Short mmCIF file of C-alpha atoms in Angstrom, two decimals:
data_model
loop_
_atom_site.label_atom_id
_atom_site.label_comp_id
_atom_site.label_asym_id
_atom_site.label_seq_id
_atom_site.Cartn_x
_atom_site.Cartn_y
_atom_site.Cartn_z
CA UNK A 1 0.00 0.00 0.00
CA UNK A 2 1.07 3.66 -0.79
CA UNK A 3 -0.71 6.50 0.58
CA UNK A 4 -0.86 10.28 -0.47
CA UNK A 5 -1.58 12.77 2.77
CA UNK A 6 -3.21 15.69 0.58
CA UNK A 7 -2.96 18.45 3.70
CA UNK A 8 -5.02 21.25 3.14
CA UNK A 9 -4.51 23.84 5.68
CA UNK A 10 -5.10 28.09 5.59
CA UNK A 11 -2.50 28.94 8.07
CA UNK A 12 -0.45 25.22 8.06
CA UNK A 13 2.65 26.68 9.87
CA UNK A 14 0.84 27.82 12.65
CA UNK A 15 -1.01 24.63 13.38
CA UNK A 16 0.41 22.39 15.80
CA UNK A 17 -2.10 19.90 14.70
CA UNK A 18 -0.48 19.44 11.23
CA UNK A 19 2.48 19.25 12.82
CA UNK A 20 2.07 16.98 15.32
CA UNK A 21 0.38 14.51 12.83
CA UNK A 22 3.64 15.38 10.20
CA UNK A 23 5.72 13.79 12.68
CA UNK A 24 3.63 10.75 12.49
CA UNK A 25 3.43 10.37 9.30
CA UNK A 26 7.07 11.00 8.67
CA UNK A 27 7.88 7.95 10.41
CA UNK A 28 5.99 5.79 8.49
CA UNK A 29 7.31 4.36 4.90
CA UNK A 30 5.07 4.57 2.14
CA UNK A 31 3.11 7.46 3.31
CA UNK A 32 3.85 11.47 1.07
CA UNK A 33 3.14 14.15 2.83
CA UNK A 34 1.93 16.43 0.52
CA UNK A 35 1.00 20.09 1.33
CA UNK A 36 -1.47 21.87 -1.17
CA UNK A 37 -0.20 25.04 -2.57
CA UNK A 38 -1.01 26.90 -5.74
CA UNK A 39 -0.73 27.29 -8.82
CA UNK A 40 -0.80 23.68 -9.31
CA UNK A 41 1.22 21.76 -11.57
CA UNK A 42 -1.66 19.73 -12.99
CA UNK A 43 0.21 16.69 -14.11
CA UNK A 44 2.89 16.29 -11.14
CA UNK A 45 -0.14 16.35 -8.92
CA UNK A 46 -2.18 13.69 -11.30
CA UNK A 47 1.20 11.64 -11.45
CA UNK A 48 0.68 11.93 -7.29
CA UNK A 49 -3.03 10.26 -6.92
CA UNK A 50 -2.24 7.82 -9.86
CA UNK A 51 1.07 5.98 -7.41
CA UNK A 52 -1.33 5.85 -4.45
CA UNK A 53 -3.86 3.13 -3.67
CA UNK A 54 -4.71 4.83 -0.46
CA UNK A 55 -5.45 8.88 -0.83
CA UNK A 56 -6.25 10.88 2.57
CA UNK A 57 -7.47 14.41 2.42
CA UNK A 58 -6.54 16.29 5.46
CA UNK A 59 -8.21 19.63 6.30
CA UNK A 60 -9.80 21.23 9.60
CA UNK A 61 -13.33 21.12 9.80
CA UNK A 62 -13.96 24.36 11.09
CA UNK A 63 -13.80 26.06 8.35
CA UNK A 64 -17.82 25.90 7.46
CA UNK A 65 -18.16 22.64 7.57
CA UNK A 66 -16.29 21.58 4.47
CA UNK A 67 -11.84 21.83 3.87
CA UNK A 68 -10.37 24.78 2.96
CA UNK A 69 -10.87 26.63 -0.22
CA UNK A 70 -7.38 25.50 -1.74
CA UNK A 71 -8.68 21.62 -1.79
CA UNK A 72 -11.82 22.79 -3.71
CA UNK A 73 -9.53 24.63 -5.84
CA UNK A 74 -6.85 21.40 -6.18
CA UNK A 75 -9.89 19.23 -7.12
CA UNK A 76 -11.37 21.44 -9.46
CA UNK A 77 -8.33 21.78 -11.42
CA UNK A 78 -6.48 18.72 -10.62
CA UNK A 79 -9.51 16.08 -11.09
CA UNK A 80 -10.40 17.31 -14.34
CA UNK A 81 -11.54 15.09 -17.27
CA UNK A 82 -7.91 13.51 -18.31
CA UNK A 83 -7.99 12.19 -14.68
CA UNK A 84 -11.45 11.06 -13.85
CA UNK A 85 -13.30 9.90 -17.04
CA UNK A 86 -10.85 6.97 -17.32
CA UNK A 87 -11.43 5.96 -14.10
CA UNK A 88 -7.94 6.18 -13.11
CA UNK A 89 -8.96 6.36 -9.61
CA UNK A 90 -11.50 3.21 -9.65
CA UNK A 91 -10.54 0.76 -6.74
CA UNK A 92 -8.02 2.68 -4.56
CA UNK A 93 -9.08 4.08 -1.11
CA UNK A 94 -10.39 7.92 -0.15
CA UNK A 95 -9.86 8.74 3.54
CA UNK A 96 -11.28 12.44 5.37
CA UNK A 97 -8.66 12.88 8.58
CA UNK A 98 -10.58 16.27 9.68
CA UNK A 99 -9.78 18.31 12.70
CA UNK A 100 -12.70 19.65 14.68
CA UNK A 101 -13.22 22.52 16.95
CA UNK A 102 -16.50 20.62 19.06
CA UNK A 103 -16.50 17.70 21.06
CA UNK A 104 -17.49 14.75 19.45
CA UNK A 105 -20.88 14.31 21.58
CA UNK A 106 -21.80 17.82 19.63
CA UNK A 107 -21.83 16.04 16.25
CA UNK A 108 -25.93 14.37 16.84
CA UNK A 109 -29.51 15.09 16.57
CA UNK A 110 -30.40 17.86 18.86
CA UNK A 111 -26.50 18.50 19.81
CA UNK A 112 -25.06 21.86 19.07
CA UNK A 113 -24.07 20.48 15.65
CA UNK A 114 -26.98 18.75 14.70
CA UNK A 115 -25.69 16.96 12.59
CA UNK A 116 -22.80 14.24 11.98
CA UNK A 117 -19.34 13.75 10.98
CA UNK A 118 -20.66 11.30 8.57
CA UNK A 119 -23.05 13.93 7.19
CA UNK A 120 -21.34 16.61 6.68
CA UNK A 121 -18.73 14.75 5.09
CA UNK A 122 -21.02 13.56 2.74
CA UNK A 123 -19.81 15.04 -0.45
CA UNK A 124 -16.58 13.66 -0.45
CA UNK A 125 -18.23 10.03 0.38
CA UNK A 126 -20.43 11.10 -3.19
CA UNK A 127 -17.23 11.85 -5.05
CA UNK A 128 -15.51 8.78 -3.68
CA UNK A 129 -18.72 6.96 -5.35
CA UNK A 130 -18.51 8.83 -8.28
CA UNK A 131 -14.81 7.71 -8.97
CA UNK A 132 -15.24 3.81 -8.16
CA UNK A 133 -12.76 4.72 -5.31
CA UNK A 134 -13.44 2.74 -2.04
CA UNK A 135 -14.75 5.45 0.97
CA UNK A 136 -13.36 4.75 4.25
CA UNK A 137 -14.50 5.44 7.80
CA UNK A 138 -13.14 9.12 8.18
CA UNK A 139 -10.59 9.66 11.54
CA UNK A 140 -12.26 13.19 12.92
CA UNK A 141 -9.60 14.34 15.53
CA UNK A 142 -11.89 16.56 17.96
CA UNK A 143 -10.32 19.53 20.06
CA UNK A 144 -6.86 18.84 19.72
CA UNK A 145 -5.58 21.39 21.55
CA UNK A 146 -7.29 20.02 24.77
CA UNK A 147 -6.35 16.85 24.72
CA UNK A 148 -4.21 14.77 27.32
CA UNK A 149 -0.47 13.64 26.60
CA UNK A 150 -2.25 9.92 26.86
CA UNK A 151 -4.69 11.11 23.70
CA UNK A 152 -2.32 12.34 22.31
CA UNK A 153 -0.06 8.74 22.58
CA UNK A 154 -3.33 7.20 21.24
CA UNK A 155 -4.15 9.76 18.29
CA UNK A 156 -0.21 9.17 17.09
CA UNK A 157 -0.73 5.51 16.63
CA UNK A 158 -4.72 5.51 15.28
CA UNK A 159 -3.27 8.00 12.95
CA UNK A 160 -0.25 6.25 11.58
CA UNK A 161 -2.53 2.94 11.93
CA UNK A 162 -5.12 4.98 9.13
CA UNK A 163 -2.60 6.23 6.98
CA UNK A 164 -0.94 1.91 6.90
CA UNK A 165 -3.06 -0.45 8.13
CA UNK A 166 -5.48 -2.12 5.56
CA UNK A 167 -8.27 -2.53 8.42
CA UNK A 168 -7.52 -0.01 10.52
CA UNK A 169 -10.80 -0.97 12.39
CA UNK A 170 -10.10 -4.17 13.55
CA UNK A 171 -8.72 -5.40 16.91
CA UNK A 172 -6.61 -8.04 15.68
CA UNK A 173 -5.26 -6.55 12.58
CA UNK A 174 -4.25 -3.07 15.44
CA UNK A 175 -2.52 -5.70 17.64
CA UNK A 176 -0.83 -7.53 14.53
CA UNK A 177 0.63 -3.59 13.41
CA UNK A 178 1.94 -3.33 17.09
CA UNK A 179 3.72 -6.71 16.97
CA UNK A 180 4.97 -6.02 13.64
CA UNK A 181 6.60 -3.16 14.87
CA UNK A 182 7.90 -4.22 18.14
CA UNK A 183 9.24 -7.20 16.17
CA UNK A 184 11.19 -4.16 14.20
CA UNK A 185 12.59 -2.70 17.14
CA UNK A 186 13.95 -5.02 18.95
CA UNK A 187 16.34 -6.17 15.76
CA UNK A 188 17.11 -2.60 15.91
CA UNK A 189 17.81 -2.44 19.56
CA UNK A 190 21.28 -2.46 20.62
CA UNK A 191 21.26 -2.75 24.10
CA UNK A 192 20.29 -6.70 25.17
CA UNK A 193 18.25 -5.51 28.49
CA UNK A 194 16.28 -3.65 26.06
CA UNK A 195 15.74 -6.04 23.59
CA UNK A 196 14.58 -8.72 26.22
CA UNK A 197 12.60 -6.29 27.90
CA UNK A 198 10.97 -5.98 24.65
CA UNK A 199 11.03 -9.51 23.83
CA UNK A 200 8.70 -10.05 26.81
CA UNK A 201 6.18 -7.35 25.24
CA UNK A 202 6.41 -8.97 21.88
CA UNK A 203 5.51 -12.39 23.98
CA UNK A 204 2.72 -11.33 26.06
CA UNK A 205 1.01 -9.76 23.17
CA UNK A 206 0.77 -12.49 20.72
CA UNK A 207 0.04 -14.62 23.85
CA UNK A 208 -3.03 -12.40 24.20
CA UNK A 209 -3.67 -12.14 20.37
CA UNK A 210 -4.12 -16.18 20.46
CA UNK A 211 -6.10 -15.88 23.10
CA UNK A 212 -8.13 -13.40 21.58
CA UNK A 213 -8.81 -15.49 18.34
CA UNK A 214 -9.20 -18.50 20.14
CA UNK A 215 -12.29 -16.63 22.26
CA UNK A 216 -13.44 -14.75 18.83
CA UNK A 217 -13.41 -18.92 16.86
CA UNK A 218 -15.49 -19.87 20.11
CA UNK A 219 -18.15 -17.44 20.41
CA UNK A 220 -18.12 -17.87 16.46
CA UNK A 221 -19.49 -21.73 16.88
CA UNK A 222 -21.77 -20.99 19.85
CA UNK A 223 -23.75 -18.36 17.24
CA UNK A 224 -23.54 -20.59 14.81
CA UNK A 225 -25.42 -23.52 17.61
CA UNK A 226 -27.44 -20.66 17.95
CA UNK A 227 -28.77 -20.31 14.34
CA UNK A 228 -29.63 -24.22 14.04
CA UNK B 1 -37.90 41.11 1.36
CA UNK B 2 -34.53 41.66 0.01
CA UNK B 3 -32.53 38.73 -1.69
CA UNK B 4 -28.63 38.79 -2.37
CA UNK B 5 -27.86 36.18 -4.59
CA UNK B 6 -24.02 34.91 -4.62
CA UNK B 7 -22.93 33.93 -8.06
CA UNK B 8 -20.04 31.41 -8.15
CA UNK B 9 -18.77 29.93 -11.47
CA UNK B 10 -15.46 29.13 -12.91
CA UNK B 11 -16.94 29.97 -16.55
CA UNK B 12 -19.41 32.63 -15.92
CA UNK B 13 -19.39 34.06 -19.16
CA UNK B 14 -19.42 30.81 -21.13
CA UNK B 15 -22.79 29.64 -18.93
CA UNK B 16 -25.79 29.87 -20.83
CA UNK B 17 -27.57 28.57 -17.28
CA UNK B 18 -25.89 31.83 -15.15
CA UNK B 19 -27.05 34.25 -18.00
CA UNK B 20 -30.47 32.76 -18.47
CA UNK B 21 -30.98 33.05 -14.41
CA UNK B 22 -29.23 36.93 -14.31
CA UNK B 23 -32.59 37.68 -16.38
CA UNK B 24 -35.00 36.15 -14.70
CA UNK B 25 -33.14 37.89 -11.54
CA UNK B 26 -32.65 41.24 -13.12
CA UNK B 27 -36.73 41.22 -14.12
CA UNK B 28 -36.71 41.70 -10.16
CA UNK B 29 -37.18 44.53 -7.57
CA UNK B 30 -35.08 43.71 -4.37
CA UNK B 31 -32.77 41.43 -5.90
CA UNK B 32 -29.69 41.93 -5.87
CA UNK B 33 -27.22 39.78 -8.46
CA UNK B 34 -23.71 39.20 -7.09
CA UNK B 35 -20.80 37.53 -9.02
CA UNK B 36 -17.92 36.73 -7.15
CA UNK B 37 -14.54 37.90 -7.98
CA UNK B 38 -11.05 37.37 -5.90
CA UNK B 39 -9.60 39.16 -4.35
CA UNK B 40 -12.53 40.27 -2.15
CA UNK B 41 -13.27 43.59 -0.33
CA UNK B 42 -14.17 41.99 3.02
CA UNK B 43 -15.89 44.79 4.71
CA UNK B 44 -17.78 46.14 1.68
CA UNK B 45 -19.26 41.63 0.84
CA UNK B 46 -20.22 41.57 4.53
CA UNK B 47 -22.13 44.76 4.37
CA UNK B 48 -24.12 43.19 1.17
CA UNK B 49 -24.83 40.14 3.64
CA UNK B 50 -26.17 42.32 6.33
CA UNK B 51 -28.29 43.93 4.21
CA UNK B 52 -30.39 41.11 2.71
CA UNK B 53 -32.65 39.19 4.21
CA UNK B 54 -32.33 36.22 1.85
CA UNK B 55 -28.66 34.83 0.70
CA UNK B 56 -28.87 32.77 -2.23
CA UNK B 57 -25.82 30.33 -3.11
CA UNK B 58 -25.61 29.68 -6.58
CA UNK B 59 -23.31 27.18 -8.37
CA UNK B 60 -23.07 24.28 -10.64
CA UNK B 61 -22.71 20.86 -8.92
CA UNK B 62 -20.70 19.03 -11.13
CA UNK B 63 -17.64 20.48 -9.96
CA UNK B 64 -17.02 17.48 -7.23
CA UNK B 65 -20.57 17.90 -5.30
CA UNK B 66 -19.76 20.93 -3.75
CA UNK B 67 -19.55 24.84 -4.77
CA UNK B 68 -16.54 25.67 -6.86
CA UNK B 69 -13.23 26.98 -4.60
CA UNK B 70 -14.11 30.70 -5.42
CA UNK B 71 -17.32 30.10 -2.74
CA UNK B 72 -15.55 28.57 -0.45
CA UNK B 73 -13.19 31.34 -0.44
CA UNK B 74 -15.19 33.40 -0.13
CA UNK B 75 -17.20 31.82 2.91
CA UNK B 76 -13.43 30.79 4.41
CA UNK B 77 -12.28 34.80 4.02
CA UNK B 78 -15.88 37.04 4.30
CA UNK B 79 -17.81 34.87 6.81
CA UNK B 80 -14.98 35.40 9.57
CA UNK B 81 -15.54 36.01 13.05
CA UNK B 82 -16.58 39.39 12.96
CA UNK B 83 -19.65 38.72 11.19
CA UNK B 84 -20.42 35.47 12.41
CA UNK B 85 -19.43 35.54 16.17
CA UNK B 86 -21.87 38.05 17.08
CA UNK B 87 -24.90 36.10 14.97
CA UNK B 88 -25.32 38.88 12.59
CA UNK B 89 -27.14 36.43 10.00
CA UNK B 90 -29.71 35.14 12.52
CA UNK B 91 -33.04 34.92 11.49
CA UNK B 92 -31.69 35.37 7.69
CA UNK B 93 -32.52 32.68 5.21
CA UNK B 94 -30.46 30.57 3.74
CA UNK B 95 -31.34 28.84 -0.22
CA UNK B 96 -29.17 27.06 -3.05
CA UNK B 97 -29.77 27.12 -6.23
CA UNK B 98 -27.78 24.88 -8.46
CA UNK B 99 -27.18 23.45 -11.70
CA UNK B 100 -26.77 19.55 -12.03
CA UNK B 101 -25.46 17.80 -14.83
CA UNK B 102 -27.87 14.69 -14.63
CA UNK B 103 -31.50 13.99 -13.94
CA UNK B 104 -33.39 14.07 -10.72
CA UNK B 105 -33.88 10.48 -10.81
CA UNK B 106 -29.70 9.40 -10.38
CA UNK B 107 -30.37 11.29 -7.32
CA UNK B 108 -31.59 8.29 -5.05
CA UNK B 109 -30.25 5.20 -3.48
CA UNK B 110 -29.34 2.41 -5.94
CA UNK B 111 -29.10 5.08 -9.10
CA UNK B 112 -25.84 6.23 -10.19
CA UNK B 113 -25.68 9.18 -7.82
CA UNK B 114 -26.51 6.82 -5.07
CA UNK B 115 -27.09 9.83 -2.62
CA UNK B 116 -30.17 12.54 -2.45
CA UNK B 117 -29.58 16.52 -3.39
CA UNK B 118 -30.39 17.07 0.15
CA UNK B 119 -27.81 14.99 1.35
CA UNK B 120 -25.03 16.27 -0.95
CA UNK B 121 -25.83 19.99 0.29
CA UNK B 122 -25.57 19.06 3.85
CA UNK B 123 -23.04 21.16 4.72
CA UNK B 124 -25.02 24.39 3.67
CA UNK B 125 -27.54 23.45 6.11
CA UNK B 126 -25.40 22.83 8.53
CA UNK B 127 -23.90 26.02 8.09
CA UNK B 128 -27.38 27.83 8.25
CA UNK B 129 -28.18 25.88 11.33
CA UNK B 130 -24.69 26.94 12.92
CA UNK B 131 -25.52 31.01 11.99
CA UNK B 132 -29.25 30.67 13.62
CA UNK B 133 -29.86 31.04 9.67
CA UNK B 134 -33.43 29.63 8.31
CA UNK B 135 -32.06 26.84 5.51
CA UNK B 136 -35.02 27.02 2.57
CA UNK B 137 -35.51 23.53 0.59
CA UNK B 138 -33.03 23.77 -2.16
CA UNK B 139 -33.61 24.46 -6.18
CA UNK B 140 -31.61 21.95 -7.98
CA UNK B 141 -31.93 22.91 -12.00
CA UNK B 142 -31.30 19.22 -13.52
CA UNK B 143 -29.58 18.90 -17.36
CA UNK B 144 -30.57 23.03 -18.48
CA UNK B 145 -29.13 22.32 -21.92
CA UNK B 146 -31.56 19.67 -22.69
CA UNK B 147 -35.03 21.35 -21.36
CA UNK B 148 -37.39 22.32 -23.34
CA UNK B 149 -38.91 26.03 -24.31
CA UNK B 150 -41.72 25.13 -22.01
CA UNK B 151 -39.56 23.56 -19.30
CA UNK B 152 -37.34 26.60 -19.39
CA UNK B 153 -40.47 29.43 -19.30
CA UNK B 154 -41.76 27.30 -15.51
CA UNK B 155 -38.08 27.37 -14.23
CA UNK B 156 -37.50 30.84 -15.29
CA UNK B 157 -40.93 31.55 -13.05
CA UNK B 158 -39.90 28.96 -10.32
CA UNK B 159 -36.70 31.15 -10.01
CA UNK B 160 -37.99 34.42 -9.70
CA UNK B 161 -40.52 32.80 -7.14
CA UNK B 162 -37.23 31.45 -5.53
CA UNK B 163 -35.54 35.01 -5.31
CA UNK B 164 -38.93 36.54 -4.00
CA UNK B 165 -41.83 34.66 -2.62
CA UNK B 166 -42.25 34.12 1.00
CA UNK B 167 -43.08 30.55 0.78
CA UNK B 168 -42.36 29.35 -2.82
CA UNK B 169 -43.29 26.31 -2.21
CA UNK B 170 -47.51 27.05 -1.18
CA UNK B 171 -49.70 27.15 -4.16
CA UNK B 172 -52.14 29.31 -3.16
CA UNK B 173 -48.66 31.58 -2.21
CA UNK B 174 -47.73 30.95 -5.86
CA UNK B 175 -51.29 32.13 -7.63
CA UNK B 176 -50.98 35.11 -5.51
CA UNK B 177 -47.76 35.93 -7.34
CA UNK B 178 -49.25 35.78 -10.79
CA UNK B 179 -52.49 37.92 -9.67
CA UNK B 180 -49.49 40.47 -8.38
CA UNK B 181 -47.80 40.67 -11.63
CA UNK B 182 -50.94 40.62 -13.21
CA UNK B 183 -51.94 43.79 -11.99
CA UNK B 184 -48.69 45.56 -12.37
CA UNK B 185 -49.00 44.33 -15.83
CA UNK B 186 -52.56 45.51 -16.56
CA UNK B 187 -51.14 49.03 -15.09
CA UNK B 188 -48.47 49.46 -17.03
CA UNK B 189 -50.52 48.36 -20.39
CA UNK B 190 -51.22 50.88 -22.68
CA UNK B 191 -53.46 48.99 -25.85
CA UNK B 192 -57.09 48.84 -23.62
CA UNK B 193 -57.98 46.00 -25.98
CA UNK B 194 -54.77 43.72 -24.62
CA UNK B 195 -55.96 45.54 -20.84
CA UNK B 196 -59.47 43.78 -21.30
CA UNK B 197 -58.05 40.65 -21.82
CA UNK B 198 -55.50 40.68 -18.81
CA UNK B 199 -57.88 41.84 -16.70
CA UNK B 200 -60.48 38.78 -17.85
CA UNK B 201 -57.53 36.68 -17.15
CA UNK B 202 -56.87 38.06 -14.24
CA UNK B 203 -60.60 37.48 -12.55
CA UNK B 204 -60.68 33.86 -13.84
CA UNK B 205 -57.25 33.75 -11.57
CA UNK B 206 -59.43 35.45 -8.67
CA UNK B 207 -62.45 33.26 -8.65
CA UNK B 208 -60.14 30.04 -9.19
CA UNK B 209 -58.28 31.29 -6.26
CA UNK B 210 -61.09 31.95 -4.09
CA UNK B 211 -62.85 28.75 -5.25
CA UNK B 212 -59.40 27.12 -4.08
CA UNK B 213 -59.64 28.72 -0.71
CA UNK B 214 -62.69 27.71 0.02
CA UNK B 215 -62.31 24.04 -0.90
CA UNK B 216 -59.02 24.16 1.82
CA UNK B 217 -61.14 25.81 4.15
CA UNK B 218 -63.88 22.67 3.80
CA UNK B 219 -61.21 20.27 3.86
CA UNK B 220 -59.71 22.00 6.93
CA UNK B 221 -63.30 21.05 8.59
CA UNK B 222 -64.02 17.65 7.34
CA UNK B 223 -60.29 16.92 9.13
CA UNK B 224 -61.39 18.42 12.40
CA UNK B 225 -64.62 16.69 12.43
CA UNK B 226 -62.43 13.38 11.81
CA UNK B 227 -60.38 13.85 14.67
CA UNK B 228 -63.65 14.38 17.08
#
């Protein structure tokens, strides 16, 4: 998988959101991070979407509700004809990572919002059906600014998890990406305390993980008794 | 009533749609046509706002499901905090008007559009809801270039009833706007043979309209002795 960050962003070097998320993606192969400024060159940026499966468009929310006038711009220019009556596009993935000013409970019926993430992103889930592309689950990242170093931790990895993972929803594929990487790190680590210290991690999680699908294969067959 | 209609298009001059529209607006008293241009005069587009009591948006669709960029620049650099912190719009109505490349019917679940008008516009109404702004039901104009002479004489009517009418929707609301320009017409007429005739077609309107009023007024009745 190779995905394409399209960051779309008024004041970018100002936001310590953008940042902060930069530095995840930066230590991630396969991910561009790619900052949207005009004028566009039209066929560097087509030559862009066409070596990604996965695209991501990255914006803040509160900016009415929709990204920032440069994306509109980028895909009204960019995702002209050449690009989009071929179906160039057909089969790879669209991803929204939004940041939002309101908590997330503000984003239902009768809320301050009204409305939800979902909804309101609804235009980009149309053009994602439009292209043949595949629409995933958007990541909204709500109030930022207010969040704990330990939501912060979390955010990081759920982050560089969306940008990677191909189910970035599921329990056992999240705990397979962690094992995957601790397996990296220890044959990077130098010092041997570390590395069995690490070891040990790497041990009790797959230990856990088989327990896990062991519990998920049983409650599997007692549904299945269920059904006869 | 005063109505402030916001023109964005990439092509303006090349859209037979925008020009046919700017005369059905310009027919009008208390409308106000408005083509946006960059770069903007921010004080002098948010004392336009203030001073209507209807904002239209109007745009073509086809550009990716949402306005073009020049809107959302416009909404991203006029609609700032000054105006909007201090509810400045409440109260102030909110409609779209906007031209879509295919018919009504792709607009629905299972046809190639997959998603409603109403859903694809979202985040105008959520907008309108956010500014205390009343959100009027949308005027989608589906395939202009193919309608017909008499398809194009009811949407140039439809539009002006749009721009003006209280509730454009209501058809007793909507005979009272013909038996309006009826009489402005038979006052301005000058040939008292063509006055005769506008005025005969003007009392059949009266006596269908009263006829209509009454039947409501039965029906209102019959419902109320229902519910006893």
């Amino acid at each position: 998988m190779k995905t394409l960050v399209i960051v779309a962003h008024p004041q970018l070097a100002n936001s310590s959101t953008e940042s902060f998320l930069k530095a995840a993606a930066d230590d991630e192969n396969n991910v561009m991070w790619h900052e949207l400024k005009a004028p566009f060159n039209i066929s560097q940026e087509q030559e862009l979407l066409k070596s990604a499966t996965r695209i991501i468009f990255q914006f803040p929310m509160y900016y009415w509700y929709s990204a920032p006038a440069i994306l509109k711009q980028w895909l009204d220019e960019v995702w002209n004809s050449q690009l989009t009556s071929s179906y160039l596009l057909k089969g790879r993935e669209l991803g929204i990572v939004t940041t939002v000013a309101h908590p997330a409970s503000a984003f239902q019926p009768g809320a301050s919002q009204e409305y939800t993430i979902a909804e309101i992103l609804r235009p980009y889930q149309v053009l994602a059906h439009a292209m043949g592309m595949k629409y995933l689950p958007a990541l909204p990242i709500y109030q930022f600014a207010q969040q704990s170093e330990e939501e912060r931790q979390l955010l990081f990895i759920q982050y560089q998890q969306y940008l990677t993972l191909d189910n970035f929803l599921h329990f056992s594929d999240q705990t397979q990406w962690f094992i995957d990487r601790l397996n990296t790190k220890i044959a990077r680590e130098v010092d041997p305390l570390q590395q069995v210290k690490l070891e040990q991690l790497l041990s009790l999680l797959q230990d856990q993980q088989e327990e896990l699908d062991d519990l998920h294969t049983s409650i599997g067959w007692l549904r299945e008794k269920e059904d006869d």
